[in-house]
Tab-separated table of N, CA and C in Angstrom:
chain	number	residue	atom	x	y	z
A	214	HIS	N	0.823	-1.017	0.057
A	214	HIS	CA	-0.050	0.093	-0.139
A	214	HIS	C	0.900	1.337	0.050
A	215	TYR	N	0.390	2.165	-0.696
A	215	TYR	CA	1.128	3.452	-0.904
A	215	TYR	C	0.471	4.631	-0.345
A	216	PRO	N	0.684	5.165	0.707
A	216	PRO	CA	-0.098	6.432	1.109
A	216	PRO	C	-0.014	7.689	0.146
A	217	LEU	N	-1.218	8.314	0.253
A	217	LEU	CA	-1.216	9.638	-0.344
A	217	LEU	C	-1.019	10.816	0.570
A	218	ARG	N	-0.328	11.875	-0.009
A	218	ARG	CA	-0.108	12.987	0.870
A	218	ARG	C	-1.089	14.079	0.281
A	219	ARG	N	-1.309	15.089	1.338
A	219	ARG	CA	-2.084	16.220	0.977
A	219	ARG	C	-1.490	16.964	-0.126
A	220	GLN	N	-2.418	17.490	-1.026
A	220	GLN	CA	-1.986	18.191	-2.254
A	220	GLN	C	-0.777	19.295	-2.092
A	221	ARG	N	-0.698	19.904	-0.907
A	221	ARG	CA	0.186	20.841	-0.882
A	221	ARG	C	1.579	20.419	-0.575
A	222	GLN	N	1.718	19.020	-0.445
A	222	GLN	CA	2.938	18.581	-0.491
A	222	GLN	C	3.609	18.021	-1.702
A	223	MET	N	4.780	17.527	-1.887
A	223	MET	CA	5.404	17.067	-3.095
A	223	MET	C	4.613	15.842	-3.442
A	224	CYS	N	4.124	15.660	-4.663
A	224	CYS	CA	3.490	14.606	-5.343
A	224	CYS	C	4.497	13.409	-5.366
A	225	ILE	N	3.830	12.232	-4.981
A	225	ILE	CA	4.473	10.963	-4.951
A	225	ILE	C	4.578	10.386	-6.232
A	226	ARG	N	5.661	9.807	-6.706
A	226	ARG	CA	5.827	9.401	-7.879
A	226	ARG	C	6.111	7.777	-7.774
A	227	GLU	N	5.464	6.948	-8.448
A	227	GLU	CA	5.500	5.446	-8.417
A	227	GLU	C	5.564	4.912	-9.961
A	228	ALA	N	6.442	3.872	-9.870
A	228	ALA	CA	6.510	3.157	-11.239
A	228	ALA	C	5.953	1.895	-10.969
A	229	ILE	N	5.311	1.462	-12.215
A	229	ILE	CA	4.752	0.123	-12.163
A	229	ILE	C	4.814	-0.362	-13.631
A	230	LYS	N	5.111	-1.740	-13.724
A	230	LYS	CA	5.147	-2.334	-14.991
A	230	LYS	C	3.674	-2.520	-15.744
A	231	ARG	N	3.617	-2.498	-16.958
A	231	ARG	CA	2.562	-2.607	-17.693
A	231	ARG	C	1.765	-4.192	-17.442
A	232	GLY	N	0.613	-3.960	-17.183
A	232	GLY	CA	-0.010	-5.132	-16.760
A	232	GLY	C	-0.268	-5.376	-15.300
A	233	LYS	N	0.453	-4.768	-14.515
A	233	LYS	CA	0.573	-4.925	-12.973
A	233	LYS	C	-0.420	-3.820	-12.396
A	234	SER	N	-0.602	-4.260	-11.202
A	234	SER	CA	-1.547	-3.322	-10.335
A	234	SER	C	-0.827	-2.850	-9.120
A	235	LEU	N	-1.343	-1.905	-8.385
A	235	LEU	CA	-0.947	-1.522	-7.086
A	235	LEU	C	-2.091	-0.702	-6.513
A	236	LYS	N	-2.125	-0.942	-5.103
A	236	LYS	CA	-3.200	-0.436	-4.382
A	236	LYS	C	-2.768	0.875	-3.674
A	237	LEU	N	-3.476	1.998	-4.158
A	237	LEU	CA	-3.235	3.227	-3.276
A	237	LEU	C	-4.251	3.448	-2.272
A	238	ASN	N	-3.750	4.077	-1.147
A	238	ASN	CA	-4.851	4.429	-0.045
A	238	ASN	C	-4.340	5.718	0.657
A	239	THR	N	-5.146	6.179	1.359
A	239	THR	CA	-5.074	7.542	2.071
A	239	THR	C	-5.795	7.286	3.498
A	240	THR	N	-5.321	8.071	4.349
A	240	THR	CA	-5.761	7.918	5.653
A	240	THR	C	-6.194	9.546	6.015
A	241	LEU	N	-7.476	9.748	6.109
A	241	LEU	CA	-7.873	11.152	6.590
A	241	LEU	C	-8.944	10.975	7.702
A	242	ALA	N	-8.791	11.510	8.715
A	242	ALA	CA	-9.856	11.350	10.076
A	242	ALA	C	-11.207	11.826	9.465
A	243	GLY	N	-12.093	10.864	9.878
A	243	GLY	CA	-13.564	11.028	9.433
A	243	GLY	C	-13.919	10.613	8.004
A	244	VAL	N	-13.054	10.283	7.344
A	244	VAL	CA	-13.355	9.915	5.924
A	244	VAL	C	-13.080	8.418	5.547
A	245	SER	N	-14.153	7.795	5.026
A	245	SER	CA	-14.171	6.340	4.898
A	245	SER	C	-13.698	6.079	3.473
A	246	GLU	N	-12.944	4.913	3.199
A	246	GLU	CA	-12.382	4.695	1.995
A	246	GLU	C	-13.555	4.668	0.966
A	247	ASN	N	-14.707	4.203	1.339
A	247	ASN	CA	-15.942	4.231	0.455
A	247	ASN	C	-16.412	5.428	-0.065
A	248	ASP	N	-16.005	6.580	0.796
A	248	ASP	CA	-16.355	7.868	0.332
A	248	ASP	C	-15.550	8.660	-0.654
A	249	LEU	N	-14.288	8.029	-0.874
A	249	LEU	CA	-13.415	8.622	-1.649
A	249	LEU	C	-13.738	8.421	-3.127
A	250	SER	N	-13.425	9.396	-3.925
A	250	SER	CA	-13.486	9.396	-5.469
A	250	SER	C	-12.165	9.225	-6.124
A	251	TRP	N	-11.949	8.407	-7.037
A	251	TRP	CA	-10.742	8.116	-7.718
A	251	TRP	C	-11.047	8.478	-9.134
A	252	SER	N	-9.845	9.146	-9.879
A	252	SER	CA	-9.867	9.235	-11.234
A	252	SER	C	-8.519	9.291	-11.801
A	253	VAL	N	-8.465	9.419	-13.082
A	253	VAL	CA	-7.038	9.194	-13.713
A	253	VAL	C	-7.018	10.477	-14.720
A	254	GLN	N	-5.661	10.974	-15.123
A	254	GLN	CA	-5.533	11.811	-15.988
A	254	GLN	C	-5.559	11.229	-17.412
A	255	LYS	N	-4.906	10.146	-17.628
A	255	LYS	CA	-4.795	9.384	-18.940
A	255	LYS	C	-5.301	8.127	-18.789
A	256	ASP	N	-6.512	7.722	-19.143
A	256	ASP	CA	-7.062	6.464	-19.008
A	256	ASP	C	-6.477	5.451	-20.077
A	257	SER	N	-5.636	5.945	-20.928
A	257	SER	CA	-5.076	5.001	-21.854
A	257	SER	C	-3.763	4.344	-21.346
A	258	VAL	N	-3.469	5.212	-20.200
A	258	VAL	CA	-2.126	4.742	-19.579
A	258	VAL	C	-2.491	3.921	-18.345
A	259	VAL	N	-3.350	4.325	-17.459
A	259	VAL	CA	-3.567	3.518	-16.314
A	259	VAL	C	-5.196	3.605	-16.082
A	260	SER	N	-5.708	2.540	-15.123
A	260	SER	CA	-7.137	2.720	-14.859
A	260	SER	C	-7.087	2.721	-13.316
A	261	VAL	N	-8.146	3.088	-12.585
A	261	VAL	CA	-8.237	3.226	-11.104
A	261	VAL	C	-9.590	2.751	-10.858
A	262	ALA	N	-9.639	1.660	-9.987
A	262	ALA	CA	-11.102	1.172	-9.412
A	262	ALA	C	-11.367	1.953	-8.161
A	263	ASN	N	-12.637	1.746	-7.848
A	263	ASN	CA	-13.290	2.419	-6.780
A	263	ASN	C	-12.548	2.135	-5.483
A	264	ASP	N	-11.714	1.375	-5.303
A	264	ASP	CA	-10.952	0.938	-3.924
A	264	ASP	C	-9.597	1.492	-4.152
A	265	GLY	N	-9.115	2.322	-5.056
A	265	GLY	CA	-7.795	2.737	-5.155
A	265	GLY	C	-6.716	1.982	-5.909
A	266	THR	N	-7.176	0.783	-6.556
A	266	THR	CA	-6.365	-0.177	-7.311
A	266	THR	C	-6.145	0.491	-8.496
A	267	VAL	N	-4.757	0.714	-8.891
A	267	VAL	CA	-4.372	1.178	-10.170
A	267	VAL	C	-3.803	0.074	-10.970
A	268	THR	N	-4.310	-0.156	-12.286
A	268	THR	CA	-3.747	-0.975	-13.147
A	268	THR	C	-3.074	-0.303	-14.343
A	269	ALA	N	-1.886	-0.856	-14.552
A	269	ALA	CA	-1.121	-0.097	-15.481
A	269	ALA	C	-1.416	-0.738	-17.052
A	270	LYS	N	-1.842	0.011	-17.968
A	270	LYS	CA	-2.300	-0.358	-19.224
A	270	LYS	C	-1.449	-0.252	-20.406
A	271	ALA	N	-0.420	0.793	-20.284
A	271	ALA	CA	0.292	1.166	-21.507
A	271	ALA	C	1.429	1.971	-21.034
A	272	SER	N	2.610	1.991	-21.725
A	272	SER	CA	3.781	2.707	-21.235
A	272	SER	C	3.407	4.147	-21.264
A	273	GLY	N	3.941	5.001	-20.290
A	273	GLY	CA	3.672	6.334	-20.157
A	273	GLY	C	3.596	6.857	-18.721
A	274	MET	N	2.897	8.081	-18.478
A	274	MET	CA	2.854	8.710	-17.213
A	274	MET	C	1.503	9.259	-17.160
A	275	SER	N	0.792	9.037	-15.935
A	275	SER	CA	-0.475	9.768	-15.710
A	275	SER	C	-0.534	9.916	-14.206
A	276	TYR	N	-1.378	11.112	-13.857
A	276	TYR	CA	-1.733	11.315	-12.530
A	276	TYR	C	-3.010	10.362	-12.202
A	277	VAL	N	-2.942	9.976	-11.001
A	277	VAL	CA	-4.126	9.332	-10.319
A	277	VAL	C	-4.583	10.295	-9.367
A	278	TYR	N	-5.813	10.710	-9.276
A	278	TYR	CA	-6.370	11.729	-8.384
A	278	TYR	C	-7.520	10.950	-7.455
A	279	VAL	N	-7.345	11.557	-6.187
A	279	VAL	CA	-8.365	11.261	-5.057
A	279	VAL	C	-8.968	12.330	-4.527
A	280	THR	N	-10.300	12.173	-4.454
A	280	THR	CA	-10.973	13.594	-3.929
A	280	THR	C	-11.811	13.059	-2.813
A	281	THR	N	-11.838	13.868	-1.476
A	281	THR	CA	-12.808	13.500	-0.565
A	281	THR	C	-14.174	14.133	-0.878
A	282	PRO	N	-15.362	13.917	-0.055
A	282	PRO	CA	-16.471	14.567	-0.292
A	282	PRO	C	-16.361	15.803	0.085
A	283	GLY	N	-15.519	16.457	0.812
A	283	GLY	CA	-15.143	17.813	1.190
A	283	GLY	C	-14.538	18.407	0.320
A	284	GLY	N	-14.058	17.905	-0.772
A	284	GLY	CA	-13.264	18.616	-1.966
A	284	GLY	C	-11.944	18.729	-1.700
A	285	ILE	N	-11.231	17.835	-0.813
A	285	ILE	CA	-9.776	17.860	-0.693
A	285	ILE	C	-9.359	16.833	-1.767
A	286	MET	N	-8.314	17.264	-2.495
A	286	MET	CA	-7.917	16.595	-3.592
A	286	MET	C	-6.388	16.185	-3.404
A	287	ASP	N	-5.790	15.157	-3.737
A	287	ASP	CA	-4.586	14.670	-3.833
A	287	ASP	C	-4.296	13.938	-5.039
A	288	LYS	N	-2.844	13.895	-5.482
A	288	LYS	CA	-2.811	13.211	-6.765
A	288	LYS	C	-1.238	12.590	-6.600
A	289	VAL	N	-1.170	11.413	-7.379
A	289	VAL	CA	-0.071	10.619	-7.549
A	289	VAL	C	0.431	10.546	-8.876
A	290	LEU	N	1.661	10.713	-9.155
A	290	LEU	CA	2.184	10.421	-10.639
A	290	LEU	C	2.632	9.130	-10.771
A	291	ILE	N	2.011	8.372	-11.745
A	291	ILE	CA	2.463	7.054	-11.996
A	291	ILE	C	2.943	6.967	-13.416
A	292	ARG	N	4.195	6.217	-13.264
A	292	ARG	CA	5.088	5.978	-14.580
A	292	ARG	C	4.828	4.523	-14.839
A	293	VAL	N	4.308	4.242	-15.905
A	293	VAL	CA	4.208	2.882	-16.394
A	293	VAL	C	5.421	2.481	-17.508
A	294	THR	N	6.070	1.499	-17.095
A	294	THR	CA	7.091	0.721	-17.952
A	294	THR	C	6.767	-0.586	-18.527
A	295	ASN	N	7.596	-0.915	-19.503
A	295	ASN	CA	7.238	-2.234	-20.177
A	295	ASN	C	7.789	-3.243	-19.391
């Protein structure tokens, strides 16, 4: 599991091989994992499931975003390699 940091901190950068998956998570007081909204910048490079599991689809780079119901957003830069 890879923790996310708040947006004002430096973005985490993770590398993953094409076809592999990794689980992102975040811990915020009073926010359930089920309440988080996940999205990606480039869905041709990675996909993200509702539980924060990122799957690498093609070589490249893409941000994965997570947003709380209160509007706090964070992002992780994912680099996909062959």
